[in-house]
Amino acid sequence: MDRREFSKSITAATIALGLGRLKLSAATPPPQIAITMDDFTWANPVKLTAEKRLNAILAALRSHSIKAAGFVIGRNADSETGQSLLRQWDNAGHLICNHTYSHRNYSDPRMTTATYRDDVLHAEAVLKSYPHFRKLFRFPMLKEGDTAEKRDGFRAFLKQHNYRTGHVTIDNSDWIVDERLRVRLAREPGAELKPYRDFYLKHMWERAIYYDELGRKVLGRNVKHTVLTHFNLLNGLFLGDLLDMFKSRGWRLIDAETAFTDSVFAAEPKLLPAGESIIWALAKATGKIDKDLRYPAEDGEYERAEMDRLGL
Ligand SMILES: [Zn+2]
C-alpha cells in the first residue's frame, strides 16, 4: 500500500470507528440517576455542623443543577433547628417526603400495621406545610413488611392516602462509611479524609453498576435510578465528588421528581420479607436470578472487612 492509499484507508477506518461510536451511543443511552437523601439526622455533628453540612450538600446539588428528594424522619423536623434546616432545603427547590415519624422497622414481627400507619400520618402532619412536600413514602431500612397481610395492608393504606412508594433503585451502605469516619474524627480530628472519600466513591460506583445491570436483566430496559444517600457528614464532605464521578463516567444526573415518573416505582413485587431496592425485589420475585441475590441486599457487614483491611 502506498502512502496515499494508506492514509485513505486510515481515514476510512476512522470514519467507520466514528460511525460505530455514534451507533453505539444511540443504542445505549446513558444511565440516569437522581439523588435521594434520607433521615436528616442533624444532632451531635462531628467536624461539620448540621448547617455547614446542609450548605455543602445544597451547593453540590446546585452546581449540577439538580433537585433531590429528601426522605425526612418526622421527629428530626419537629424542632426549631430541624425546621430551619428543612426550610432551606425546601427553599432550594428540593422535595420533602415522608420517612415516618420515628424510623422504626416495619418488618419487625412486633410492629403492627396500625401503629405504623399512625407513625406515617404523624410525620405527614409535621412535613405537609412545606411547599415541596410530596406524597412519596420510603420505608426506613427499606423494610416493607414480614407478612403478606402487613405488606398488602400497607400498600392499600398508602394508595388510600395518595402516596407512592419512594423506592431506592441503587441501594448501598454509605452509612457505615459515615459511621467509621465520625468515630475516627472524634478520636483523631486531623485524620486524613481522602481514604474515606476514595472508599465511598468506589463503593457507590460498584453498587450503581451492580443495580444498573440487575435492572436490565430483570426488566430488559434502563430505569431512571434513585440512589440512596443520607444527610450525614460523609455527604457533607463528598456529595460533590460523588456527583462529579457519575457525570464524568457518562451518567446523566436528573431531578428526583423526574426519576419517580419511571413505571418501575409502581411495581408491587410479591415477596417476603418485602422490601430492599425495588430492582432487587423484582429480581428476587422472579425466582430466576437467585444465585447472586444476598439478603439483606446491603448491609454494613459486607463492607467492614475491607474497611478494616484499609485501616478505615
Ligand atoms: Zn432512614
Short mmCIF file of C-alpha atoms and ligand atoms in Angstrom, two decimals:
data_model
loop_
_atom_site.label_atom_id
_atom_site.label_comp_id
_atom_site.label_asym_id
_atom_site.label_seq_id
_atom_site.Cartn_x
_atom_site.Cartn_y
_atom_site.Cartn_z
CA MET A 1 0.00 0.00 0.00
CA ASP A 2 1.48 3.38 -0.94
CA ARG A 3 1.38 6.31 1.37
CA ARG A 4 -1.72 7.82 -0.17
CA GLU A 5 -3.66 4.57 -0.08
CA PHE A 6 -2.55 4.01 3.49
CA SER A 7 -3.77 7.41 4.53
CA LYS A 8 -7.09 6.81 2.70
CA SER A 9 -7.61 3.52 4.50
CA ILE A 10 -6.79 5.13 7.84
CA THR A 11 -9.38 7.84 7.13
CA ALA A 12 -11.95 5.19 6.18
CA ALA A 13 -11.17 3.28 9.37
CA THR A 14 -11.51 6.44 11.42
CA ILE A 15 -14.87 7.22 9.84
CA ALA A 16 -16.03 3.65 10.43
CA LEU A 17 -14.90 3.86 14.04
CA GLY A 18 -16.61 7.19 14.42
CA LEU A 19 -19.85 5.82 12.99
CA GLY A 20 -19.50 2.79 15.23
CA ARG A 21 -19.25 5.07 18.22
CA LEU A 22 -22.25 7.06 17.10
CA LYS A 23 -24.28 3.91 16.61
CA LEU A 24 -23.18 2.58 19.98
CA SER A 25 -24.13 5.75 21.80
CA ALA A 26 -27.53 5.83 20.09
CA ALA A 27 -28.17 2.21 21.10
CA THR A 28 -27.07 2.65 24.70
CA PRO A 29 -28.37 5.88 26.19
CA PRO A 30 -26.52 6.96 29.32
CA PRO A 31 -27.85 5.69 32.64
CA GLN A 32 -29.86 8.32 34.51
CA ILE A 33 -29.60 8.89 38.22
CA ALA A 34 -31.29 11.09 40.82
CA ILE A 35 -30.19 11.79 44.38
CA THR A 36 -32.45 10.82 47.24
CA MET A 37 -31.31 11.69 50.74
CA ASP A 38 -32.67 10.11 53.90
CA ASP A 39 -33.25 10.84 57.57
CA PHE A 40 -31.94 14.42 58.07
CA THR A 41 -30.25 13.47 61.29
CA TRP A 42 -28.59 16.69 62.38
CA ALA A 43 -27.91 16.27 66.10
CA ASN A 44 -24.40 15.68 67.51
CA PRO A 45 -22.42 16.51 64.39
CA VAL A 46 -18.70 15.80 64.07
CA LYS A 47 -16.41 18.15 62.09
CA LEU A 48 -19.21 19.97 60.24
CA THR A 49 -22.22 21.47 61.98
CA ALA A 50 -25.61 20.49 60.59
CA GLU A 51 -25.84 23.92 58.97
CA LYS A 52 -22.45 23.51 57.26
CA ARG A 53 -23.35 20.01 56.10
CA LEU A 54 -26.58 21.33 54.64
CA ASN A 55 -24.83 24.22 52.90
CA ALA A 56 -22.26 21.90 51.35
CA ILE A 57 -24.93 19.45 50.19
CA LEU A 58 -27.06 22.23 48.70
CA ALA A 59 -24.01 23.70 46.94
CA ALA A 60 -23.12 20.32 45.40
CA LEU A 61 -26.69 19.85 44.10
CA ARG A 62 -26.82 23.43 42.84
CA SER A 63 -23.55 23.12 40.96
CA HIS A 64 -25.06 20.25 38.97
CA SER A 65 -28.45 21.98 38.62
CA ILE A 66 -30.41 19.04 40.02
CA LYS A 67 -33.17 18.72 42.57
CA ALA A 68 -33.03 15.90 45.08
CA ALA A 69 -35.70 14.23 47.20
CA GLY A 70 -35.31 14.25 50.98
CA PHE A 71 -37.00 11.45 52.90
CA VAL A 72 -37.26 13.09 56.27
CA ILE A 73 -37.78 11.45 59.65
CA GLY A 74 -40.65 13.50 61.12
CA ARG A 75 -39.04 13.56 64.55
CA ASN A 76 -35.98 15.31 63.10
CA ALA A 77 -38.17 18.04 61.64
CA ASP A 78 -40.17 18.50 64.82
CA SER A 79 -37.92 21.16 66.41
CA GLU A 80 -36.77 24.66 65.57
CA THR A 81 -33.38 23.53 64.28
CA GLY A 82 -34.98 20.82 62.17
CA GLN A 83 -37.48 23.27 60.72
CA SER A 84 -34.82 25.84 59.92
CA LEU A 85 -32.70 23.27 58.04
CA LEU A 86 -35.70 21.92 56.21
CA ARG A 87 -36.88 25.40 55.19
CA GLN A 88 -33.53 25.99 53.47
CA TRP A 89 -33.79 22.61 51.72
CA ASP A 90 -37.33 23.45 50.64
CA ASN A 91 -36.39 26.97 49.50
CA ALA A 92 -33.72 25.47 47.26
CA GLY A 93 -36.47 23.51 45.49
CA HIS A 94 -35.70 20.01 46.76
CA LEU A 95 -38.54 17.64 47.62
CA ILE A 96 -39.60 16.78 51.15
CA CYS A 97 -41.03 13.30 51.52
CA ASN A 98 -42.30 11.05 54.30
CA HIS A 99 -39.96 8.62 56.09
CA THR A 100 -42.18 8.01 59.17
CA TYR A 101 -42.02 9.98 62.39
CA SER A 102 -39.87 7.61 64.42
CA HIS A 103 -37.93 5.49 61.90
CA ARG A 104 -38.91 2.01 63.02
CA ASN A 105 -38.58 -1.30 61.21
CA TYR A 106 -41.89 -2.38 59.64
CA SER A 107 -40.61 -5.93 59.19
CA ASP A 108 -40.14 -6.32 62.94
CA PRO A 109 -42.67 -9.02 63.91
CA ARG A 110 -43.77 -6.87 66.87
CA MET A 111 -44.68 -3.91 64.63
CA THR A 112 -48.34 -3.65 63.66
CA THR A 113 -49.83 -2.02 60.59
CA ALA A 114 -52.00 0.25 62.75
CA THR A 115 -49.02 1.60 64.73
CA TYR A 116 -47.06 2.13 61.56
CA ARG A 117 -49.89 3.98 59.84
CA ASP A 118 -50.12 6.39 62.79
CA ASP A 119 -46.38 6.98 62.57
CA VAL A 120 -46.63 7.86 58.86
CA LEU A 121 -49.56 10.23 59.45
CA HIS A 122 -47.69 11.84 62.35
CA ALA A 123 -44.75 12.58 60.02
CA GLU A 124 -47.15 13.92 57.40
CA ALA A 125 -48.59 16.39 59.92
CA VAL A 126 -45.07 17.70 60.60
CA LEU A 127 -43.97 17.88 56.95
CA LYS A 128 -47.01 18.73 54.86
CA SER A 129 -46.86 22.51 55.10
CA TYR A 130 -43.57 22.77 53.18
CA PRO A 131 -44.27 23.81 49.57
CA HIS A 132 -42.10 20.99 48.21
CA PHE A 133 -43.74 18.28 50.31
CA ARG A 134 -44.71 15.35 48.08
CA LYS A 135 -46.69 12.23 48.93
CA LEU A 136 -43.80 9.87 48.42
CA PHE A 137 -43.13 7.43 51.22
CA ARG A 138 -39.96 5.47 51.94
CA PHE A 139 -39.80 2.64 54.46
CA PRO A 140 -36.96 3.01 56.99
CA MET A 141 -34.21 0.45 56.29
CA LEU A 142 -36.29 -0.32 53.14
CA LYS A 143 -38.22 -2.95 55.15
CA GLU A 144 -41.76 -3.26 53.79
CA GLY A 145 -43.26 -5.96 55.99
CA ASP A 146 -42.65 -9.52 57.14
CA THR A 147 -46.10 -10.96 56.34
CA ALA A 148 -48.37 -10.76 53.29
CA GLU A 149 -51.06 -9.17 55.45
CA LYS A 150 -48.77 -6.36 56.66
CA ARG A 151 -47.23 -5.83 53.22
CA ASP A 152 -50.55 -5.67 51.36
CA GLY A 153 -52.30 -3.78 54.16
CA PHE A 154 -49.74 -1.04 53.95
CA ARG A 155 -49.83 -0.86 50.18
CA ALA A 156 -53.59 -0.34 50.43
CA PHE A 157 -53.14 2.34 53.11
CA LEU A 158 -50.61 4.23 51.00
CA LYS A 159 -52.93 4.19 47.97
CA GLN A 160 -55.86 5.32 50.04
CA HIS A 161 -53.81 8.34 51.15
CA ASN A 162 -52.47 9.04 47.63
CA TYR A 163 -48.93 8.05 48.49
CA ARG A 164 -46.46 6.42 46.15
CA THR A 165 -43.54 4.40 47.47
CA GLY A 166 -40.30 6.33 47.04
CA HIS A 167 -38.25 3.26 46.27
CA VAL A 168 -34.49 3.14 46.08
CA THR A 169 -33.08 1.52 42.95
CA ILE A 170 -29.40 1.80 43.92
CA ASP A 171 -29.01 0.61 47.49
CA ASN A 172 -25.70 0.84 49.36
CA SER A 173 -24.12 1.27 52.78
CA ASP A 174 -22.98 4.90 52.82
CA TRP A 175 -23.98 4.98 56.50
CA ILE A 176 -21.24 2.57 57.59
CA VAL A 177 -18.56 4.68 55.87
CA ASP A 178 -20.01 7.74 57.62
CA GLU A 179 -20.07 5.92 60.96
CA ARG A 180 -16.41 4.87 60.64
CA LEU A 181 -15.38 8.37 59.56
CA ARG A 182 -17.13 10.04 62.51
CA VAL A 183 -15.62 7.62 65.03
CA ARG A 184 -12.16 8.24 63.56
CA LEU A 185 -12.51 12.03 63.58
CA ALA A 186 -13.83 12.06 67.14
CA ARG A 187 -10.66 10.21 68.16
CA GLU A 188 -8.28 11.90 65.75
CA PRO A 189 -9.63 15.26 64.47
CA GLY A 190 -6.77 15.68 61.98
CA ALA A 191 -7.18 12.24 60.35
CA GLU A 192 -6.78 12.13 56.59
CA LEU A 193 -10.14 12.25 54.80
CA LYS A 194 -9.09 11.05 51.34
CA PRO A 195 -9.07 7.31 52.10
CA TYR A 196 -12.70 7.57 53.28
CA ARG A 197 -13.61 9.54 50.18
CA ASP A 198 -11.95 7.02 47.90
CA PHE A 199 -13.63 4.07 49.63
CA TYR A 200 -17.01 5.79 49.47
CA LEU A 201 -16.78 6.61 45.76
CA LYS A 202 -15.61 3.09 44.91
CA HIS A 203 -18.41 1.53 46.96
CA MET A 204 -21.07 3.74 45.36
CA TRP A 205 -19.77 3.05 41.87
CA GLU A 206 -19.75 -0.71 42.42
CA ARG A 207 -23.30 -0.67 43.78
CA ALA A 208 -24.51 1.56 40.93
CA ILE A 209 -23.08 -0.77 38.29
CA TYR A 210 -24.49 -3.81 40.09
CA TYR A 211 -28.06 -2.46 40.33
CA ASP A 212 -27.96 -0.98 36.85
CA GLU A 213 -27.05 -4.37 35.37
CA LEU A 214 -29.53 -6.21 37.58
CA GLY A 215 -32.23 -3.79 36.42
CA ARG A 216 -31.56 -4.54 32.77
CA LYS A 217 -31.54 -8.28 33.48
CA VAL A 218 -34.92 -8.26 35.18
CA LEU A 219 -36.72 -5.51 33.21
CA GLY A 220 -34.94 -5.63 29.87
CA ARG A 221 -34.56 -1.84 29.88
CA ASN A 222 -32.86 1.04 31.66
CA VAL A 223 -34.64 2.53 34.64
CA LYS A 224 -34.36 6.04 35.97
CA HIS A 225 -32.31 5.42 39.09
CA THR A 226 -32.82 6.76 42.59
CA VAL A 227 -29.65 6.30 44.62
CA LEU A 228 -29.88 6.15 48.39
CA THR A 229 -27.75 8.62 50.34
CA HIS A 230 -28.06 10.03 53.84
CA PHE A 231 -27.86 13.53 55.25
CA ASN A 232 -24.57 12.89 57.02
CA LEU A 233 -21.01 14.13 57.36
CA LEU A 234 -19.84 11.87 54.54
CA ASN A 235 -22.15 13.56 52.05
CA GLY A 236 -21.48 16.98 53.55
CA LEU A 237 -17.87 16.36 52.55
CA PHE A 238 -18.16 14.26 49.40
CA LEU A 239 -21.54 14.58 47.68
CA GLY A 240 -19.94 16.91 45.14
CA ASP A 241 -17.27 14.30 44.37
CA LEU A 242 -19.97 11.64 44.03
CA LEU A 243 -21.92 13.71 41.52
CA ASP A 244 -18.73 14.57 39.61
CA MET A 245 -17.86 10.87 39.44
CA PHE A 246 -21.19 9.81 37.94
CA LYS A 247 -21.11 12.67 35.47
CA SER A 248 -17.51 12.07 34.39
CA ARG A 249 -18.32 8.39 33.82
CA GLY A 250 -21.15 9.21 31.44
CA TRP A 251 -24.19 9.02 33.73
CA ARG A 252 -26.83 11.71 33.42
CA LEU A 253 -27.87 13.47 36.62
CA ILE A 254 -31.63 14.08 36.75
CA ASP A 255 -34.18 15.54 39.17
CA ALA A 256 -35.71 13.14 41.69
CA GLU A 257 -39.21 14.12 40.62
CA THR A 258 -38.36 13.08 37.05
CA ALA A 259 -36.88 9.78 38.22
CA PHE A 260 -40.01 8.90 40.19
CA THR A 261 -42.09 9.04 36.98
CA ASP A 262 -40.48 5.74 35.91
CA SER A 263 -43.06 2.93 35.93
CA VAL A 264 -40.68 0.73 37.95
CA PHE A 265 -41.77 2.68 41.05
CA ALA A 266 -45.35 1.42 40.71
CA ALA A 267 -44.27 -2.22 40.80
CA GLU A 268 -45.54 -4.34 43.70
CA PRO A 269 -43.40 -7.45 43.91
CA LYS A 270 -45.00 -10.27 45.88
CA LEU A 271 -42.06 -11.02 48.08
CA LEU A 272 -41.49 -11.81 51.74
CA PRO A 273 -39.95 -10.30 53.66
CA ALA A 274 -40.93 -7.33 51.47
CA GLY A 275 -38.55 -4.50 50.70
CA GLU A 276 -34.94 -3.72 49.71
CA SER A 277 -34.14 -1.96 46.42
CA ILE A 278 -37.12 -2.21 44.06
CA ILE A 279 -34.78 -3.72 41.46
CA TRP A 280 -33.53 -6.31 43.93
CA ALA A 281 -37.10 -7.16 44.97
CA LEU A 282 -38.27 -7.56 41.37
CA ALA A 283 -35.26 -9.74 40.58
CA LYS A 284 -35.82 -11.84 43.68
CA ALA A 285 -39.53 -12.22 42.94
CA THR A 286 -38.79 -13.76 39.51
CA GLY A 287 -37.11 -16.64 41.32
CA LYS A 288 -34.76 -16.92 38.35
CA ILE A 289 -31.92 -14.53 39.10
CA ASP A 290 -31.44 -16.00 42.51
CA LYS A 291 -27.88 -17.05 42.93
CA ASP A 292 -26.29 -13.62 43.37
CA LEU A 293 -29.04 -12.14 45.49
CA ARG A 294 -27.83 -11.89 49.06
CA TYR A 295 -30.15 -10.90 51.92
CA PRO A 296 -30.12 -8.27 53.21
CA ALA A 297 -29.23 -6.79 49.84
CA GLU A 298 -26.95 -4.24 51.51
CA ASP A 299 -25.50 -4.20 54.98
CA GLY A 300 -22.53 -2.58 56.68
CA GLU A 301 -21.34 -6.14 57.40
CA TYR A 302 -20.41 -6.54 53.75
CA GLU A 303 -18.05 -3.55 53.85
CA ARG A 304 -16.48 -3.94 57.29
CA ALA A 305 -13.71 -6.43 56.42
CA GLU A 306 -12.43 -4.29 53.55
CA MET A 307 -12.56 -1.14 55.67
CA ASP A 308 -10.66 -2.97 58.44
CA ARG A 309 -8.04 -4.01 55.90
CA LEU A 310 -7.64 -0.42 54.74
CA GLY A 311 -7.45 0.86 58.32
CA LEU A 312 -10.64 2.90 57.94
ZN ZN B 1 -33.82 6.07 57.08
#
